[in-house]
Amino acid sequence: MRRIEGLETKSLPITTEMVQKAYRKVKSNGGSAGVDQVSLIEYQENLSDNLYKLWNRLTSGSYFPPSVREVSIPKSNGKRRKLGIPTVGDRVAQQVMKDYLEPRLEAEFHSNSYGYRPLKSAHHAVEQVRENVRHYSWVIDMDIQSFFDEVDHSLMMKALERHVSEPWLLMYIRRWLEAPVQTTQGELHVRKGKGTPQGGVISPLLANLYLHYTLDKWMDIHCPDIPFVRYADDVIVHCHSEEEANVVLAKIRDRLRNCSLELNEDKTKIVYCRDYRRERKDYKKKFDFLGFSFQPRSSKSKRGGMFLGYDCAISISSKKRIASKWKAMKLHKWTTATLTDIAAQVNPIMRGIYLYYGKYKRWEQESVVRNFHFRLVKWVINKYKRFGRSYKKGYEWLRSVRDSFPNLFYHWSLGIRTM
C-alpha cells in the first residue's frame, strides 16, 4: 500500500495496517462481486490504490457504503433466502470496523451465544445441546421470523451506544444499516428504519449485539434457571416440564414482540426428549439444529449393550441439500474428465461434509455417499461405452478402482464402503 510520511493516520484512528489486515481477511473468505461487478481478483489488480483510497475516505469520515447487491439462494424447505452482497471495498471497510469493535463487544456477550464468535463454533453449540438434553426433558425449538429483515435500527443504535462512545463509529454503522439494496430486478430499495443485510461482514456482530439484549441478557434476568443455546438467530431453550416450556415460550414471545421481532409459529415448537428414562409417547420428539436432527436413537452402553438415548446425527434436510448438490453438478456429463479430475472437484466438498456431519454418528451419512456413487456410476457408463447401459458393470468397475486406489476419493480413504 502507498505510504505517506506523517499521514499514517488522519483525524480518525484508522491506520493503513488496519485496512491491510481487513483486506487479507476479506480475501481469505472469498465471495462474489457487489453492485459494481468488481471481483476480488479485479480489486487486487490495483490493490495499493484501492486500499489507499478506502483508508483516506474512512479516516476523513467521507466514506459512504455503496448499495448492497441482493441475491437469492435456495433454502432446505424449498423457499429462497435473500442475501446482501456488499462490494469488495465495502467488505474491507466493514471488516475494519468489525476488527475495531468486536473485542469490546466480545467481553459482554453471553457464554451461551455461539454464532460467528472467535473460538466458538457450530459444533460447540451442538455439543452443549447434547449435554443439556441429557438433563432436561423438554426443548423449545425457536425460529425467529425474518430476523435480519426486522432488526429495528433505533433499538440497534441504542444497544451500540451502551458500548460505543466514538461518534464516527456510530455514524458508519448507521450508514451501513441504511445502505440501500439493489434487488434482483435492478430496483433500489431503501430501508426504512429496520433490517440489516444478511451477508454483510459486520452484520453477524450487530445481530449478536441485538439478540444479546433482546434475549440473552433478558433470559438471565427473567429466566435465570433456564439454560439455552443460541447460534445467531437459531435458539434452543431447555425446560424440565411441558408446563414450564409453555410458560417460558409465552414470555419469550412477548419479549420478542417488545423488541420488534416475531416468532415463526409454524416452525417454533415444543419437543419431548424421549429416551429410556422418559416414557411419554404422545408428543413431538424431534428437532433440528444447525444441520443435525435430535431424536430418540439407539446407542451403545459402556458395558456393550444397547439403550434408547436422545442424540443427534445429520438431518434429513441436510441429506437432501447435499443430494441436490450432487445432482446440480451433473457429473454424468463430464465425459471429457478423468476420475482424478472429478476427485479433485469433489474431495473438498466431501471432506467438509465428513468433518462437519461426521462428528456424530458417521454411519448416518451413508445415504449421502450412496447418492454420490450413483451419480459417479452414471458418469462411468456414459464415458465408457463398453459397459452399455449396465449399472451393475459400472459399479463393479468403480469397486475395482476403489480397491486399487483407496485414497483417490476422500471418503474412500476413510474406509467408507457403500457400493
Short mmCIF file of C-alpha atoms in Angstrom, two decimals:
data_model
loop_
_atom_site.label_atom_id
_atom_site.label_comp_id
_atom_site.label_asym_id
_atom_site.label_seq_id
_atom_site.Cartn_x
_atom_site.Cartn_y
_atom_site.Cartn_z
CA MET A 1 0.00 0.00 0.00
CA ARG A 2 1.17 3.55 -0.68
CA ARG A 3 2.54 5.14 2.49
CA ILE A 4 2.99 8.86 3.05
CA GLU A 5 5.27 10.23 5.78
CA GLY A 6 3.30 11.87 8.55
CA LEU A 7 -0.06 10.64 7.26
CA GLU A 8 -0.11 7.15 8.72
CA THR A 9 -3.32 8.18 10.47
CA LYS A 10 -5.59 11.18 9.93
CA SER A 11 -8.47 12.52 12.01
CA LEU A 12 -9.90 9.09 12.84
CA PRO A 13 -7.89 6.28 14.50
CA ILE A 14 -7.80 4.01 11.44
CA THR A 15 -4.33 3.00 10.25
CA THR A 16 -3.22 1.63 6.93
CA GLU A 17 -2.25 -1.58 8.75
CA MET A 18 -5.87 -1.99 9.89
CA VAL A 19 -7.07 -1.69 6.29
CA GLN A 20 -4.43 -4.13 5.03
CA LYS A 21 -5.31 -6.66 7.73
CA ALA A 22 -9.01 -6.32 6.91
CA TYR A 23 -8.33 -6.90 3.22
CA ARG A 24 -6.41 -10.11 3.96
CA LYS A 25 -9.39 -11.44 5.92
CA VAL A 26 -11.83 -10.50 3.16
CA LYS A 27 -9.60 -12.17 0.58
CA SER A 28 -9.34 -15.39 2.60
CA ASN A 29 -13.14 -15.55 2.94
CA GLY A 30 -13.69 -15.17 -0.81
CA GLY A 31 -17.07 -14.10 -2.10
CA SER A 32 -18.57 -12.67 -5.26
CA ALA A 33 -18.71 -9.15 -6.65
CA GLY A 34 -21.14 -6.49 -5.44
CA VAL A 35 -23.16 -3.96 -7.41
CA ASP A 36 -20.00 -2.61 -9.08
CA GLN A 37 -19.29 -6.08 -10.55
CA VAL A 38 -15.66 -5.86 -9.33
CA SER A 39 -14.39 -9.25 -8.20
CA LEU A 40 -11.64 -9.89 -5.65
CA ILE A 41 -9.23 -10.63 -8.50
CA GLU A 42 -10.08 -7.37 -10.26
CA TYR A 43 -9.85 -5.43 -7.00
CA GLN A 44 -6.39 -6.85 -6.44
CA GLU A 45 -5.14 -5.65 -9.83
CA ASN A 46 -4.96 -2.11 -8.46
CA LEU A 47 -4.78 -3.09 -4.79
CA SER A 48 -2.46 -0.38 -3.48
CA ASP A 49 -4.54 2.48 -4.88
CA ASN A 50 -7.85 0.84 -3.93
CA LEU A 51 -6.83 0.36 -0.29
CA TYR A 52 -5.27 3.81 -0.07
CA LYS A 53 -8.45 5.48 -1.34
CA LEU A 54 -10.54 3.43 1.08
CA TRP A 55 -8.30 4.34 4.02
CA ASN A 56 -8.34 8.00 3.01
CA ARG A 57 -12.14 8.12 2.95
CA LEU A 58 -12.56 6.14 6.17
CA THR A 59 -10.20 8.37 8.13
CA SER A 60 -11.77 11.58 6.86
CA GLY A 61 -15.34 10.50 7.62
CA SER A 62 -16.29 10.77 3.94
CA TYR A 63 -16.87 7.07 3.27
CA PHE A 64 -20.40 6.17 2.20
CA PRO A 65 -21.18 2.50 1.54
CA PRO A 66 -22.50 1.66 -1.93
CA SER A 67 -25.72 -0.26 -2.46
CA VAL A 68 -25.84 -3.91 -1.49
CA ARG A 69 -26.46 -6.45 -4.26
CA GLU A 70 -29.36 -8.75 -3.45
CA VAL A 71 -29.02 -12.43 -4.31
CA SER A 72 -31.44 -15.27 -3.68
CA ILE A 73 -30.31 -18.74 -2.59
CA PRO A 74 -32.44 -21.88 -2.07
CA LYS A 75 -33.38 -22.99 1.45
CA SER A 76 -33.84 -26.57 2.60
CA ASN A 77 -37.65 -26.10 2.74
CA GLY A 78 -37.83 -25.20 -0.95
CA LYS A 79 -38.16 -21.46 -0.34
CA ARG A 80 -35.42 -18.93 -1.04
CA ARG A 81 -33.31 -16.81 1.28
CA LYS A 82 -32.27 -13.27 0.32
CA LEU A 83 -28.67 -12.29 0.98
CA GLY A 84 -26.99 -8.91 0.56
CA ILE A 85 -23.58 -8.89 -1.11
CA PRO A 86 -21.52 -5.73 -0.47
CA THR A 87 -18.78 -4.65 -2.88
CA VAL A 88 -15.25 -5.89 -2.16
CA GLY A 89 -14.19 -2.43 -0.97
CA ASP A 90 -17.21 -2.19 1.32
CA ARG A 91 -16.46 -5.62 2.77
CA VAL A 92 -12.96 -4.38 3.61
CA ALA A 93 -14.40 -1.24 5.25
CA GLN A 94 -16.84 -3.32 7.29
CA GLN A 95 -14.03 -5.65 8.33
CA VAL A 96 -12.00 -2.69 9.59
CA MET A 97 -14.88 -1.60 11.83
CA LYS A 98 -15.62 -5.15 12.94
CA ASP A 99 -11.99 -5.70 14.00
CA TYR A 100 -12.09 -2.38 15.89
CA LEU A 101 -15.41 -3.03 17.65
CA GLU A 102 -15.50 -6.79 18.20
CA PRO A 103 -13.14 -7.10 21.21
CA ARG A 104 -15.21 -4.79 23.42
CA LEU A 105 -18.49 -6.49 22.46
CA GLU A 106 -17.00 -9.95 22.93
CA ALA A 107 -16.27 -9.03 26.53
CA GLU A 108 -20.02 -8.50 27.03
CA PHE A 109 -21.55 -11.38 25.09
CA HIS A 110 -23.20 -14.33 26.82
CA SER A 111 -21.43 -17.68 27.16
CA ASN A 112 -24.50 -19.41 25.65
CA SER A 113 -24.11 -17.45 22.39
CA TYR A 114 -22.02 -19.40 19.86
CA GLY A 115 -22.65 -17.99 16.39
CA TYR A 116 -19.95 -16.10 14.50
CA ARG A 117 -17.75 -15.60 17.54
CA PRO A 118 -14.00 -16.12 17.95
CA LEU A 119 -13.05 -19.54 19.37
CA LYS A 120 -16.67 -20.75 19.17
CA SER A 121 -18.24 -22.95 16.52
CA ALA A 122 -21.43 -24.72 15.48
CA HIS A 123 -20.01 -27.95 16.94
CA HIS A 124 -19.60 -26.23 20.31
CA ALA A 125 -23.27 -25.22 20.19
CA VAL A 126 -24.42 -28.71 19.16
CA GLU A 127 -22.29 -30.28 21.90
CA GLN A 128 -23.88 -28.03 24.52
CA VAL A 129 -27.37 -29.01 23.33
CA ARG A 130 -26.35 -32.70 23.51
CA GLU A 131 -25.28 -32.16 27.11
CA ASN A 132 -28.43 -30.25 28.03
CA VAL A 133 -30.92 -32.81 26.66
CA ARG A 134 -29.42 -35.41 28.99
CA HIS A 135 -30.65 -33.35 31.94
CA TYR A 136 -33.76 -31.63 30.60
CA SER A 137 -36.75 -33.49 29.17
CA TRP A 138 -38.26 -30.66 27.13
CA VAL A 139 -36.98 -28.32 24.45
CA ILE A 140 -38.33 -25.12 22.91
CA ASP A 141 -37.12 -25.07 19.30
CA MET A 142 -37.43 -21.40 18.36
CA ASP A 143 -37.42 -19.83 14.93
CA ILE A 144 -37.38 -16.02 14.68
CA GLN A 145 -39.36 -14.74 11.71
CA SER A 146 -37.16 -12.95 9.12
CA PHE A 147 -34.75 -11.77 11.79
CA PHE A 148 -32.28 -9.87 9.58
CA ASP A 149 -35.15 -8.09 7.81
CA GLU A 150 -36.80 -6.98 11.05
CA VAL A 151 -33.90 -5.65 13.14
CA ASP A 152 -35.04 -2.26 14.45
CA HIS A 153 -32.44 0.44 13.73
CA SER A 154 -33.31 2.61 16.73
CA LEU A 155 -33.00 -0.33 19.14
CA MET A 156 -29.76 -1.39 17.46
CA MET A 157 -28.26 2.08 17.88
CA LYS A 158 -29.46 2.19 21.49
CA ALA A 159 -27.59 -1.07 22.18
CA LEU A 160 -24.48 0.22 20.40
CA GLU A 161 -24.46 3.46 22.35
CA ARG A 162 -24.03 1.45 25.58
CA HIS A 163 -20.61 0.32 24.34
CA VAL A 164 -19.53 2.83 21.68
CA SER A 165 -18.54 6.38 22.61
CA GLU A 166 -16.96 7.25 19.24
CA PRO A 167 -19.41 9.33 17.14
CA TRP A 168 -17.60 8.39 13.91
CA LEU A 169 -18.06 4.65 14.57
CA LEU A 170 -21.77 5.12 15.27
CA MET A 171 -22.02 7.22 12.11
CA TYR A 172 -20.52 4.50 9.91
CA ILE A 173 -22.65 1.73 11.42
CA ARG A 174 -25.78 3.80 10.85
CA ARG A 175 -24.73 4.30 7.23
CA TRP A 176 -24.37 0.54 6.78
CA LEU A 177 -27.76 -0.09 8.36
CA GLU A 178 -29.35 2.41 5.99
CA ALA A 179 -27.44 1.42 2.83
CA PRO A 180 -29.94 0.69 0.02
CA VAL A 181 -30.37 -2.74 -1.55
CA GLN A 182 -30.31 -3.32 -5.30
CA THR A 183 -32.87 -6.05 -5.93
CA THR A 184 -32.52 -8.87 -8.45
CA GLN A 185 -34.74 -6.80 -10.78
CA GLY A 186 -32.30 -3.88 -10.57
CA GLU A 187 -34.54 -1.72 -8.40
CA LEU A 188 -33.14 0.28 -5.49
CA HIS A 189 -34.80 -0.49 -2.15
CA VAL A 190 -34.20 1.89 0.75
CA ARG A 191 -34.50 0.50 4.27
CA LYS A 192 -36.96 2.42 6.42
CA GLY A 193 -35.79 2.05 9.98
CA LYS A 194 -35.29 -1.69 10.04
CA GLY A 195 -33.25 -4.53 8.52
CA THR A 196 -29.60 -5.36 8.07
CA PRO A 197 -28.25 -7.33 5.09
CA GLN A 198 -27.63 -11.00 5.78
CA GLY A 199 -24.27 -11.36 4.08
CA GLY A 200 -22.51 -8.21 5.27
CA VAL A 201 -19.24 -8.62 7.15
CA ILE A 202 -20.37 -6.64 10.18
CA SER A 203 -23.97 -7.94 10.20
CA PRO A 204 -23.34 -11.05 12.38
CA LEU A 205 -21.64 -8.93 15.05
CA LEU A 206 -24.52 -6.46 15.07
CA ALA A 207 -27.04 -9.32 15.11
CA ASN A 208 -25.32 -10.83 18.15
CA LEU A 209 -25.46 -7.49 19.94
CA TYR A 210 -29.16 -7.07 19.15
CA LEU A 211 -30.02 -10.55 20.41
CA HIS A 212 -27.71 -10.16 23.40
CA TYR A 213 -30.05 -7.53 24.79
CA THR A 214 -33.25 -8.87 23.26
CA LEU A 215 -32.82 -12.43 24.53
CA ASP A 216 -29.56 -13.48 26.22
CA LYS A 217 -29.39 -10.85 28.95
CA TRP A 218 -33.17 -10.89 29.34
CA MET A 219 -33.10 -14.67 29.95
CA ASP A 220 -30.52 -14.23 32.69
CA ILE A 221 -32.78 -11.76 34.47
CA HIS A 222 -36.25 -13.26 33.90
CA CYS A 223 -35.49 -16.99 33.46
CA PRO A 224 -32.18 -17.45 35.32
CA ASP A 225 -32.62 -21.20 35.84
CA ILE A 226 -33.50 -21.97 32.21
CA PRO A 227 -30.49 -22.97 30.05
CA PHE A 228 -30.45 -22.05 26.37
CA VAL A 229 -28.13 -22.28 23.38
CA ARG A 230 -28.12 -19.59 20.70
CA TYR A 231 -26.30 -19.69 17.37
CA ALA A 232 -27.07 -16.36 15.67
CA ASP A 233 -30.90 -16.41 15.37
CA ASP A 234 -31.24 -20.19 15.94
CA VAL A 235 -32.27 -20.74 19.57
CA ILE A 236 -32.83 -23.86 21.68
CA VAL A 237 -34.28 -23.49 25.20
CA HIS A 238 -34.28 -26.38 27.70
CA CYS A 239 -37.01 -27.00 30.29
CA HIS A 240 -37.86 -29.62 32.92
CA SER A 241 -41.58 -29.92 32.11
CA GLU A 242 -44.16 -29.20 29.44
CA GLU A 243 -45.83 -26.64 31.69
CA GLU A 244 -42.55 -24.80 32.21
CA ALA A 245 -41.86 -24.86 28.46
CA ASN A 246 -45.25 -23.30 27.68
CA VAL A 247 -44.76 -20.54 30.27
CA VAL A 248 -41.23 -19.73 29.10
CA LEU A 249 -42.27 -19.74 25.43
CA ALA A 250 -45.09 -17.26 26.16
CA LYS A 251 -42.66 -14.97 27.97
CA ILE A 252 -40.13 -15.12 25.14
CA ARG A 253 -42.84 -14.44 22.55
CA ASP A 254 -43.86 -11.26 24.40
CA ARG A 255 -40.24 -10.19 24.82
CA LEU A 256 -39.50 -10.54 21.12
CA ARG A 257 -42.57 -8.52 20.22
CA ASN A 258 -41.40 -5.74 22.52
CA CYS A 259 -38.15 -5.73 20.51
CA SER A 260 -39.89 -5.62 17.10
CA LEU A 261 -39.43 -9.33 16.41
CA GLU A 262 -41.86 -12.22 15.95
CA LEU A 263 -41.60 -15.98 16.22
CA ASN A 264 -42.29 -18.08 13.16
CA GLU A 265 -45.13 -20.01 14.79
CA ASP A 266 -45.14 -22.70 12.09
CA LYS A 267 -41.52 -23.60 12.85
CA THR A 268 -41.41 -22.93 16.58
CA LYS A 269 -42.33 -26.00 18.61
CA ILE A 270 -42.06 -27.70 21.99
CA VAL A 271 -40.33 -31.09 21.81
CA TYR A 272 -40.18 -34.00 24.27
CA CYS A 273 -36.69 -35.53 24.50
CA ARG A 274 -37.74 -39.13 24.93
CA ASP A 275 -35.16 -41.73 25.93
CA TYR A 276 -35.09 -44.92 28.06
CA ARG A 277 -35.83 -42.87 31.21
CA ARG A 278 -38.71 -40.89 29.72
CA GLU A 279 -41.80 -42.81 28.70
CA ARG A 280 -44.24 -40.24 27.37
CA LYS A 281 -45.11 -41.04 23.72
CA ASP A 282 -47.75 -38.51 22.65
CA TYR A 283 -45.57 -35.52 21.81
CA LYS A 284 -43.16 -34.30 19.13
CA LYS A 285 -39.83 -36.00 19.74
CA LYS A 286 -37.56 -34.45 17.12
CA PHE A 287 -35.98 -31.09 16.40
CA ASP A 288 -33.28 -29.88 14.02
CA PHE A 289 -30.40 -27.63 14.98
CA LEU A 290 -27.53 -26.46 12.74
CA GLY A 291 -28.00 -29.28 10.24
CA PHE A 292 -28.39 -32.06 12.83
CA SER A 293 -31.55 -33.87 13.92
CA PHE A 294 -32.02 -34.56 17.63
CA GLN A 295 -34.31 -37.52 18.29
CA PRO A 296 -34.52 -40.88 20.13
CA ARG A 297 -31.70 -43.12 18.85
CA SER A 298 -30.28 -46.49 19.74
CA SER A 299 -26.92 -46.13 21.44
CA LYS A 300 -24.27 -48.46 22.82
CA SER A 301 -23.68 -48.51 26.55
CA LYS A 302 -20.20 -48.72 28.05
CA ARG A 303 -20.98 -52.31 29.01
CA GLY A 304 -21.65 -53.27 25.41
CA GLY A 305 -25.44 -53.38 25.43
CA MET A 306 -27.91 -51.12 23.64
CA PHE A 307 -30.23 -48.50 25.09
CA LEU A 308 -32.57 -45.79 23.81
CA GLY A 309 -30.81 -42.45 24.03
CA TYR A 310 -31.56 -38.98 22.73
CA ASP A 311 -28.85 -37.78 20.39
CA CYS A 312 -28.09 -36.11 17.07
CA ALA A 313 -26.99 -37.05 13.56
CA ILE A 314 -27.11 -35.41 10.14
CA SER A 315 -30.66 -34.25 9.44
CA ILE A 316 -32.87 -35.38 6.56
CA SER A 317 -32.97 -31.82 5.21
CA SER A 318 -29.15 -31.73 5.20
CA LYS A 319 -29.05 -35.03 3.31
CA LYS A 320 -31.50 -33.65 0.74
CA ARG A 321 -29.47 -30.47 0.34
CA ILE A 322 -26.27 -32.45 -0.29
CA ALA A 323 -28.06 -34.79 -2.71
CA SER A 324 -29.29 -31.72 -4.60
CA LYS A 325 -25.70 -30.51 -4.80
CA TRP A 326 -24.57 -33.81 -6.36
CA LYS A 327 -27.44 -33.60 -8.84
CA ALA A 328 -26.64 -29.99 -9.73
CA MET A 329 -23.03 -30.92 -10.53
CA LYS A 330 -24.30 -33.14 -13.42
CA LEU A 331 -21.30 -35.45 -13.16
CA HIS A 332 -22.70 -37.78 -15.83
CA LYS A 333 -21.99 -35.07 -18.41
CA TRP A 334 -18.30 -34.73 -17.51
CA THR A 335 -17.35 -37.28 -20.14
CA THR A 336 -14.11 -35.48 -21.10
CA ALA A 337 -12.94 -35.50 -17.47
CA THR A 338 -10.96 -38.26 -15.78
CA LEU A 339 -11.81 -39.83 -12.45
CA THR A 340 -8.89 -37.90 -10.99
CA ASP A 341 -10.42 -34.65 -12.28
CA ILE A 342 -13.70 -35.48 -10.58
CA ALA A 343 -11.94 -36.39 -7.34
CA ALA A 344 -10.16 -33.03 -7.34
CA GLN A 345 -13.54 -31.26 -7.55
CA VAL A 346 -15.45 -33.49 -5.14
CA ASN A 347 -12.89 -34.13 -2.39
CA PRO A 348 -13.01 -30.65 -0.79
CA ILE A 349 -16.83 -30.94 -0.65
CA MET A 350 -16.78 -34.47 0.74
CA ARG A 351 -14.11 -33.56 3.26
CA GLY A 352 -16.24 -30.66 4.50
CA ILE A 353 -19.28 -32.94 4.80
CA TYR A 354 -17.42 -35.52 6.89
CA LEU A 355 -15.59 -33.00 9.06
CA TYR A 356 -18.89 -31.32 9.94
CA TYR A 357 -21.57 -34.02 9.94
CA GLY A 358 -19.25 -36.95 10.66
CA LYS A 359 -18.62 -35.77 14.21
CA TYR A 360 -21.79 -37.56 15.33
CA LYS A 361 -22.95 -40.99 14.13
CA ARG A 362 -20.94 -41.04 10.90
CA TRP A 363 -22.83 -44.03 9.52
CA GLU A 364 -25.92 -41.83 9.13
CA GLN A 365 -24.17 -40.23 6.13
CA GLU A 366 -24.10 -43.44 4.12
CA SER A 367 -27.10 -42.37 2.02
CA VAL A 368 -25.19 -39.20 1.05
CA VAL A 369 -22.28 -41.31 -0.21
CA ARG A 370 -24.54 -43.84 -1.93
CA ASN A 371 -26.19 -40.99 -3.80
CA PHE A 372 -22.79 -39.70 -4.90
CA HIS A 373 -21.71 -43.17 -6.04
CA PHE A 374 -24.91 -43.45 -8.10
CA ARG A 375 -24.03 -40.17 -9.84
CA LEU A 376 -20.49 -41.41 -10.35
CA VAL A 377 -21.65 -44.68 -11.91
CA LYS A 378 -23.81 -42.68 -14.34
CA TRP A 379 -20.59 -40.93 -15.37
CA VAL A 380 -18.84 -44.30 -15.79
CA ILE A 381 -21.42 -45.77 -18.16
CA ASN A 382 -21.63 -42.51 -20.14
CA LYS A 383 -17.87 -42.27 -20.54
CA TYR A 384 -17.07 -45.93 -21.20
CA LYS A 385 -19.40 -47.27 -23.88
CA ARG A 386 -18.20 -50.85 -23.36
CA PHE A 387 -20.43 -51.04 -20.29
CA GLY A 388 -23.51 -50.35 -22.40
CA ARG A 389 -26.17 -49.08 -20.00
CA SER A 390 -25.33 -51.63 -17.30
CA TYR A 391 -25.23 -50.04 -13.86
CA LYS A 392 -24.09 -53.39 -12.46
CA LYS A 393 -20.93 -53.32 -14.60
CA GLY A 394 -20.41 -49.66 -13.74
CA TYR A 395 -20.49 -50.41 -10.02
CA GLU A 396 -18.16 -53.38 -10.48
CA TRP A 397 -15.64 -51.22 -12.32
CA LEU A 398 -15.84 -48.48 -9.70
CA ARG A 399 -15.31 -51.01 -6.88
CA SER A 400 -12.20 -52.30 -8.63
CA VAL A 401 -10.85 -48.74 -8.91
CA ARG A 402 -11.56 -48.14 -5.23
CA ASP A 403 -9.73 -51.33 -4.26
CA SER A 404 -6.71 -50.32 -6.37
CA PHE A 405 -6.71 -46.62 -5.41
CA PRO A 406 -8.31 -46.39 -1.94
CA ASN A 407 -7.14 -42.80 -1.42
CA LEU A 408 -8.46 -41.38 -4.68
CA PHE A 409 -11.63 -40.01 -3.05
CA TYR A 410 -11.60 -38.55 0.45
CA HIS A 411 -14.37 -40.80 1.74
CA TRP A 412 -12.64 -43.88 0.31
CA SER A 413 -9.58 -43.02 2.40
CA LEU A 414 -11.82 -43.21 5.49
CA GLY A 415 -12.81 -46.77 4.63
CA ILE A 416 -16.38 -45.81 3.67
CA ARG A 417 -17.80 -48.69 1.64
CA THR A 418 -21.31 -48.16 0.29
CA MET A 419 -21.08 -49.92 -3.08
#
